[in-house]
Coordinates of C-alpha atoms and ligand atoms in Angstrom, one line a residue:
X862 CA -40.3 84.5 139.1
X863 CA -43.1 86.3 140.8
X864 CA -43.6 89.2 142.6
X865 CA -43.6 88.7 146.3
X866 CA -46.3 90.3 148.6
X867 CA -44.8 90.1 152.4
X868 CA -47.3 90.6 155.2
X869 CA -48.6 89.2 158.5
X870 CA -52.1 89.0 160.1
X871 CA -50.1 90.2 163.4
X872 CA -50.0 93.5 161.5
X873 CA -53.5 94.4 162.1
X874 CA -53.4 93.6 165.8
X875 CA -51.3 97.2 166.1
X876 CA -53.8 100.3 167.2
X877 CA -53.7 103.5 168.2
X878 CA -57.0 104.6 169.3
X879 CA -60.3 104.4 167.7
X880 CA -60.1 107.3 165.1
X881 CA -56.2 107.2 164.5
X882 CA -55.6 107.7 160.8
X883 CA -53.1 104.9 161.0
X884 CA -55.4 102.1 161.3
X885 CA -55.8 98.2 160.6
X886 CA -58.3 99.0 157.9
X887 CA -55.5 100.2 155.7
X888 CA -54.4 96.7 155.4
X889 CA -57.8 95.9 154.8
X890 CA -58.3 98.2 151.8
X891 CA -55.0 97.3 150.2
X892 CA -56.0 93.6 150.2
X893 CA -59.7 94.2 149.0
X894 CA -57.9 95.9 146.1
X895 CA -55.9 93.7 144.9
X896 CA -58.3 90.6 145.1
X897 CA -61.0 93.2 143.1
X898 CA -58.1 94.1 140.7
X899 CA -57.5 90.6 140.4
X900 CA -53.3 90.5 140.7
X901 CA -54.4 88.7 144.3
X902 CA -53.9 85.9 142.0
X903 CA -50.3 87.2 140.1
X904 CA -48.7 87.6 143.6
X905 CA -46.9 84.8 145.8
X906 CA -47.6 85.6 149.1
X907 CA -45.5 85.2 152.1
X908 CA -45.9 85.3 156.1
X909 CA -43.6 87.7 157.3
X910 CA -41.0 86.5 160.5
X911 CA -40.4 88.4 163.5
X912 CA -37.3 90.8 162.8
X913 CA -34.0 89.4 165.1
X914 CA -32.3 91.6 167.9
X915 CA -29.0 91.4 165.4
X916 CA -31.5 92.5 162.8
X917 CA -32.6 95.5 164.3
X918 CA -29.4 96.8 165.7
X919 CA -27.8 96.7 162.5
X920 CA -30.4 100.5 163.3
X921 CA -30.9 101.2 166.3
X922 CA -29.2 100.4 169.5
X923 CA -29.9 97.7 171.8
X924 CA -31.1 99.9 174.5
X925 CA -33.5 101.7 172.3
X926 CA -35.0 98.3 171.3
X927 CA -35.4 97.4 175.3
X928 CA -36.9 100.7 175.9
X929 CA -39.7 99.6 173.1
X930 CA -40.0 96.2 174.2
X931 CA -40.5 97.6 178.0
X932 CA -43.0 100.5 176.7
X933 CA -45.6 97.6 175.4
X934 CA -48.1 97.5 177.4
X935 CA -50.3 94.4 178.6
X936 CA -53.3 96.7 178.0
X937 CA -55.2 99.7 176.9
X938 CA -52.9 102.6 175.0
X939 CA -49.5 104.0 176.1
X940 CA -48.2 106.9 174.0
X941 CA -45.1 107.2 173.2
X942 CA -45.4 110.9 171.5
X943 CA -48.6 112.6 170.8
X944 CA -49.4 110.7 167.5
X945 CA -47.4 107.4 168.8
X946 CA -49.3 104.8 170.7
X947 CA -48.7 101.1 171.5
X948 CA -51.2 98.9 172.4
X949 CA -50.7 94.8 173.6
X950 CA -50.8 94.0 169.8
X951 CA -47.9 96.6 169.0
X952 CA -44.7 95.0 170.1
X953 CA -45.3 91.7 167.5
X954 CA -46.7 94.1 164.3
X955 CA -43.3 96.3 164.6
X956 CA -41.5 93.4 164.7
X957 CA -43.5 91.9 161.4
X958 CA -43.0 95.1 159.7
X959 CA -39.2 95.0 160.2
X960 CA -39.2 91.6 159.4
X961 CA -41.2 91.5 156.7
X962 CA -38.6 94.2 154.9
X963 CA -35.7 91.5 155.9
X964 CA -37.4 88.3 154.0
X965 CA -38.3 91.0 151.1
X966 CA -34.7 91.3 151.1
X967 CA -33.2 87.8 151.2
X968 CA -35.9 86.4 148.2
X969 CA -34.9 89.0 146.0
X970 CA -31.4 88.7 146.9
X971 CA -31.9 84.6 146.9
X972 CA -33.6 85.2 143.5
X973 CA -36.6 83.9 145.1
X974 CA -38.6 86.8 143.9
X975 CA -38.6 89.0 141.0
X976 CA -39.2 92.2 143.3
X977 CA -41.1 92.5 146.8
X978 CA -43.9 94.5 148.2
X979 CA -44.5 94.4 152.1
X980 CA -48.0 95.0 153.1
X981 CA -47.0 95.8 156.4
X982 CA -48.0 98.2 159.5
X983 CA -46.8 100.3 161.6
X984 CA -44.7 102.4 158.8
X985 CA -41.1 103.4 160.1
X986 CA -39.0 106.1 157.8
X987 CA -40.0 109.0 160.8
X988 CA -38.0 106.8 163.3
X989 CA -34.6 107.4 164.1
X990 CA -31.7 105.5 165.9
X991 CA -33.1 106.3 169.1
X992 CA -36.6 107.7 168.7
X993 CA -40.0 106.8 168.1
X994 CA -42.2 109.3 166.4
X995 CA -45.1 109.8 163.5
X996 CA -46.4 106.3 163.5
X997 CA -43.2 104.6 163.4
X998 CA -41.3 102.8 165.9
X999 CA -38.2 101.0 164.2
X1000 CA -37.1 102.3 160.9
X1001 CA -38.1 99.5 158.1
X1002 CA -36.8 100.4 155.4
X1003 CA -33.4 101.2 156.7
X1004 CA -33.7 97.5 158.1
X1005 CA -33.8 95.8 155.1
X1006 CA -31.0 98.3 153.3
X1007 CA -28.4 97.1 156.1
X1008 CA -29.4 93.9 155.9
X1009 CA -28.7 94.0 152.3
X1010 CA -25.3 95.7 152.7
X1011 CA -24.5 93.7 156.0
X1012 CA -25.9 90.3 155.2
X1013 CA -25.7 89.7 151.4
X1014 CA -23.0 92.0 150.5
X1015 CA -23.9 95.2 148.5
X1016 CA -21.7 98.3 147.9
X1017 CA -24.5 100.5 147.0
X1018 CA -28.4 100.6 147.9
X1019 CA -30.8 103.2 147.2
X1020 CA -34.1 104.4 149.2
X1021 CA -36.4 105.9 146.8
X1022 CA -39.3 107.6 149.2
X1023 CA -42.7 109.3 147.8
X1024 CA -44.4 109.3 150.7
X1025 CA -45.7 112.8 151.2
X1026 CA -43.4 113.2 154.6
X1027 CA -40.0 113.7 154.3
X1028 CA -38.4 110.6 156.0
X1029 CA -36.4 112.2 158.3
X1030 CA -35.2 109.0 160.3
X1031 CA -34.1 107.0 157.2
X1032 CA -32.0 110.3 156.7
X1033 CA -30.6 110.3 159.8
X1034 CA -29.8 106.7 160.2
X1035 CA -28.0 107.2 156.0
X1036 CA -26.5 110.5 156.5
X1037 CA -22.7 110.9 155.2
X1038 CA -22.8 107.0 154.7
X1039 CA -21.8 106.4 151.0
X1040 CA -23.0 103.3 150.5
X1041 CA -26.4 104.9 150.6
X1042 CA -28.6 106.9 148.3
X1043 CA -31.2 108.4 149.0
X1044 CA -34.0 110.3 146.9
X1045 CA -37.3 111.5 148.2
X1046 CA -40.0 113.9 147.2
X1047 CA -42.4 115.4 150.2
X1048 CA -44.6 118.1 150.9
X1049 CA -42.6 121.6 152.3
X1050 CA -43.0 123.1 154.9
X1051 CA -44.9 120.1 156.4
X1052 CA -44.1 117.7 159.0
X1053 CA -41.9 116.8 160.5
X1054 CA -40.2 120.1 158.9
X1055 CA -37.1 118.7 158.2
X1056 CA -34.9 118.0 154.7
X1057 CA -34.1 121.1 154.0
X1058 CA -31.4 122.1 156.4
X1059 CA -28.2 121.3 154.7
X1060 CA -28.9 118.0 154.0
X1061 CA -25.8 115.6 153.4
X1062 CA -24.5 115.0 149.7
X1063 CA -26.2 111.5 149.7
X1064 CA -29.3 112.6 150.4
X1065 CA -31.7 114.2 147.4
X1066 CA -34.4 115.8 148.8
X1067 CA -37.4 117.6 146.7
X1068 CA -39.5 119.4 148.5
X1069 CA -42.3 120.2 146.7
X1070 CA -45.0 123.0 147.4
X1071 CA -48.6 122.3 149.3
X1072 CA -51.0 121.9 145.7
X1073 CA -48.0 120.5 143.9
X1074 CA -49.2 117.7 141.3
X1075 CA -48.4 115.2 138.5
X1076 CA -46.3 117.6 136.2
X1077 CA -44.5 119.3 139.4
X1078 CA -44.0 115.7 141.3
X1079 CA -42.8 114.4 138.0
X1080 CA -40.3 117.6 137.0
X1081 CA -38.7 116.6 140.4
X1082 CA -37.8 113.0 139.7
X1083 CA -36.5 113.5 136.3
X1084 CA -34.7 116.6 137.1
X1085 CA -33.2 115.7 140.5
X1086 CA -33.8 112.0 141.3
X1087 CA -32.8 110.4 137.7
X1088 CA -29.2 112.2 137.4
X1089 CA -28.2 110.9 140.9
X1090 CA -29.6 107.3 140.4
X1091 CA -28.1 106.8 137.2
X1092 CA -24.9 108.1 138.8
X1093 CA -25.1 106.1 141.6
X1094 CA -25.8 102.6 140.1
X1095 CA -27.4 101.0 142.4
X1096 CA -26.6 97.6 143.1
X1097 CA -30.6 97.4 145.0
X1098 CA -33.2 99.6 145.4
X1099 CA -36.1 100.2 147.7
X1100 CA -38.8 102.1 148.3
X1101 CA -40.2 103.6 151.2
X1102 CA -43.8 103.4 149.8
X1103 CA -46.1 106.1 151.3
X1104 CA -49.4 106.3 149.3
X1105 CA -50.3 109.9 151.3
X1106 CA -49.6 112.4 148.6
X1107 CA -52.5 111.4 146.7
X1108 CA -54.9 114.1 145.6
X1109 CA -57.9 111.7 148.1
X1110 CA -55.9 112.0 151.2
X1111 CA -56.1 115.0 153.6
X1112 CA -53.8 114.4 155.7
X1113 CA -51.4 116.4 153.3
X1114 CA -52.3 118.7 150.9
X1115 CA -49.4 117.3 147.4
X1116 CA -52.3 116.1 144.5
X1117 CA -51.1 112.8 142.8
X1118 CA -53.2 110.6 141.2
X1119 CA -53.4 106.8 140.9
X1120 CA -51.1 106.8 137.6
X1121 CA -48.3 108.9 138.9
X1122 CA -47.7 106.2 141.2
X1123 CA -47.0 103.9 137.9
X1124 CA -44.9 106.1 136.1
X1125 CA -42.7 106.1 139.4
X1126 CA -42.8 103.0 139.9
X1127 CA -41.4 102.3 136.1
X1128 CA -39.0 105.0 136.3
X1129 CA -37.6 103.6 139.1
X1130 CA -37.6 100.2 137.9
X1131 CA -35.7 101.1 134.8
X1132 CA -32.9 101.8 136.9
X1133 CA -33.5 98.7 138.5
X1134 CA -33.2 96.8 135.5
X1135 CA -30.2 98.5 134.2
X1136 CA -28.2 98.8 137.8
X1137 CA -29.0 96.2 139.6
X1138 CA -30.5 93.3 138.2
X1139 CA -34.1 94.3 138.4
X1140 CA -34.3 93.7 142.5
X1141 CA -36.1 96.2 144.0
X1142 CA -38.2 96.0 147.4
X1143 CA -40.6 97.9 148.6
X1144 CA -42.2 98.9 152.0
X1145 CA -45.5 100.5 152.9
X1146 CA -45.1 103.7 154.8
X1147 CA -48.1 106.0 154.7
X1148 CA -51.5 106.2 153.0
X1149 CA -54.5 107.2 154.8
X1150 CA -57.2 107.5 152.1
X1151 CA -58.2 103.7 152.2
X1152 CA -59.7 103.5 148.6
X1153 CA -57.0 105.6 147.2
X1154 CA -54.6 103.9 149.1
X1155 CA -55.6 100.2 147.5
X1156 CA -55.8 101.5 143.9
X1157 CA -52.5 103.5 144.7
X1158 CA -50.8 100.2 145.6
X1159 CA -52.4 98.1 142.5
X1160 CA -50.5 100.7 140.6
X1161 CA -47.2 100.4 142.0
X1162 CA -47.4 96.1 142.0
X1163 CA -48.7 96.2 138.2
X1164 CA -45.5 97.6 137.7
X1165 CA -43.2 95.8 139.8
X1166 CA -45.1 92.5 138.1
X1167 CA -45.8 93.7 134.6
X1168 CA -49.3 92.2 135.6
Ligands
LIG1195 ZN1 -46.5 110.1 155.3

């Protein structure tokens, strides 16, 4: 079985405005590097479906998916909050995105695939039920958990997110719900300056100090994520991958290097393998430094794919 790679050329039709961080190019640079890595070759790739209404509102609620649909416009740039913006290309990539996470689900589930990766724009863990924000529009990530615990079954999923926000809307959406664990490591105080207010006893959140590095990011998973993991048994687990805690990318200030994003991708695995029958998928939140960003990913898939 392979690793699966879940994307969809609709996903670079999404943009925000000609300098906006959060660009097409990213999916660009993440392809460039894994064709000049050479595991272009190791992956099966797959075109990711449009996410269903019943998908979706497993999330959020049916009016908040109108209200998104109704926002696209049929040209130029509406925003939707200050960093927010949809353009005519918008409305299909969210729905890719959300989908993609859903197909990453059923082939691992379906033993289809070893372990997925979705190459996929715009990134969601900022959005909640109801509310669009920070790039994101419908939560991906908490898509495909529900659609693991509503459509196939599971007890007990975990969201493992390094992305150097804290994913407030995946918290939100998984708060006080037991069949959900969630660890996650991000930069403090930073945006969106949440996770640290009481946060609910299924929810692990590090936050880690602007200049923290390899040891401190490390210290943090085996000190606060492993215990609860290996408590927890997972039965799946996924990542909300954000690449923008590496030491390249300014739009935070956390200093991670390439290989930290291997060892956590291996630690993470291991309780994969021993929990939950190796099935882990994984979905592309942030990462604005477009080199570091490709290498950063080629490090996470030589893991998932022992390539
Ligand atoms: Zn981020």
């Amino acid at each position: 079985m392979a690793t699966a790679l879940v994307t969809h050329s609709d996903c670079m039709k999404h943009e925000m405005g000609a300098h906006h961080p959060e660009c097409p190019a990213r999916l660009a640079a993440i392809d460039d590097q894994l064709i000049s890595s050479g595991i272009a070759g190791f992956v099966e790739r797959y075109d990711a479906p449009l996410a269903t209404a019943e998908q979706l509102a497993r999330v959020h609620p049916p009016d908040y998916i109108e209200e998104i649909r109704a926002a696209s416009p049929t040209r130029g740039i509406v925003h939707l909050d200050p960093d927010t913006a949809m353009c005519p290309g918008t409305w299909d990539a969210v729905l890719r995105a959300a989908g993609a996470a859903v197909l990453a689900t059923d082939l691992v589930m379906r033993a289809e695939a070893e372990n997925a990766f979705c190459s996929v724009r715009p990134p969601g863990h900022h959005a909640t039920p109801t509310r669009a924000m920070g790039f994101c529009f419908f939560n991906n990530v908490a898509v495909a958990a529900m659609h693991a615990l509503a459509a196939h079954g599971l007890q007990r999923v975990a969201v493992v997110d390094f992305d150097v926000h804290h994913g407030n809307g995946t918290e939100e959406i998984f708060s006080a719900d037991d069949r959900v664990l969630m660890v996650s490591t991000f930069q403090h105080p930073f945006y969106p300056y949440s996770g640290t207010d009481n946060p609910a006893s299924n929810m692990v959140n590090v936050p880690l100090a602007a200049g923290t590095g390899s040891n401190g990011f490390r210290e943090a998973v085996e000190q606060y994520w492993m215990p609860a993991l290996e408590s927890f048994k997972p039965q799946m687990v996924f990542f909300s991958a954000g690449f923008d805690a590496h030491i390249e990318d300014d739009m935070a200030m956390l200093r991670l290097v390439d290989q930290d994003y291997a060892w956590v991708t291996r630690r993470i695995k291991e309780v994969a393998d021993r929990y939950a029958e190796g099935r882990i998928v994984s979905v592309l939140e942030g990462g604005y430094a477009l080199s570091a960003l490709g290498r950063s990913v080629v490090q996470h898939l030589r893991v998932l794919g022992d390539f």
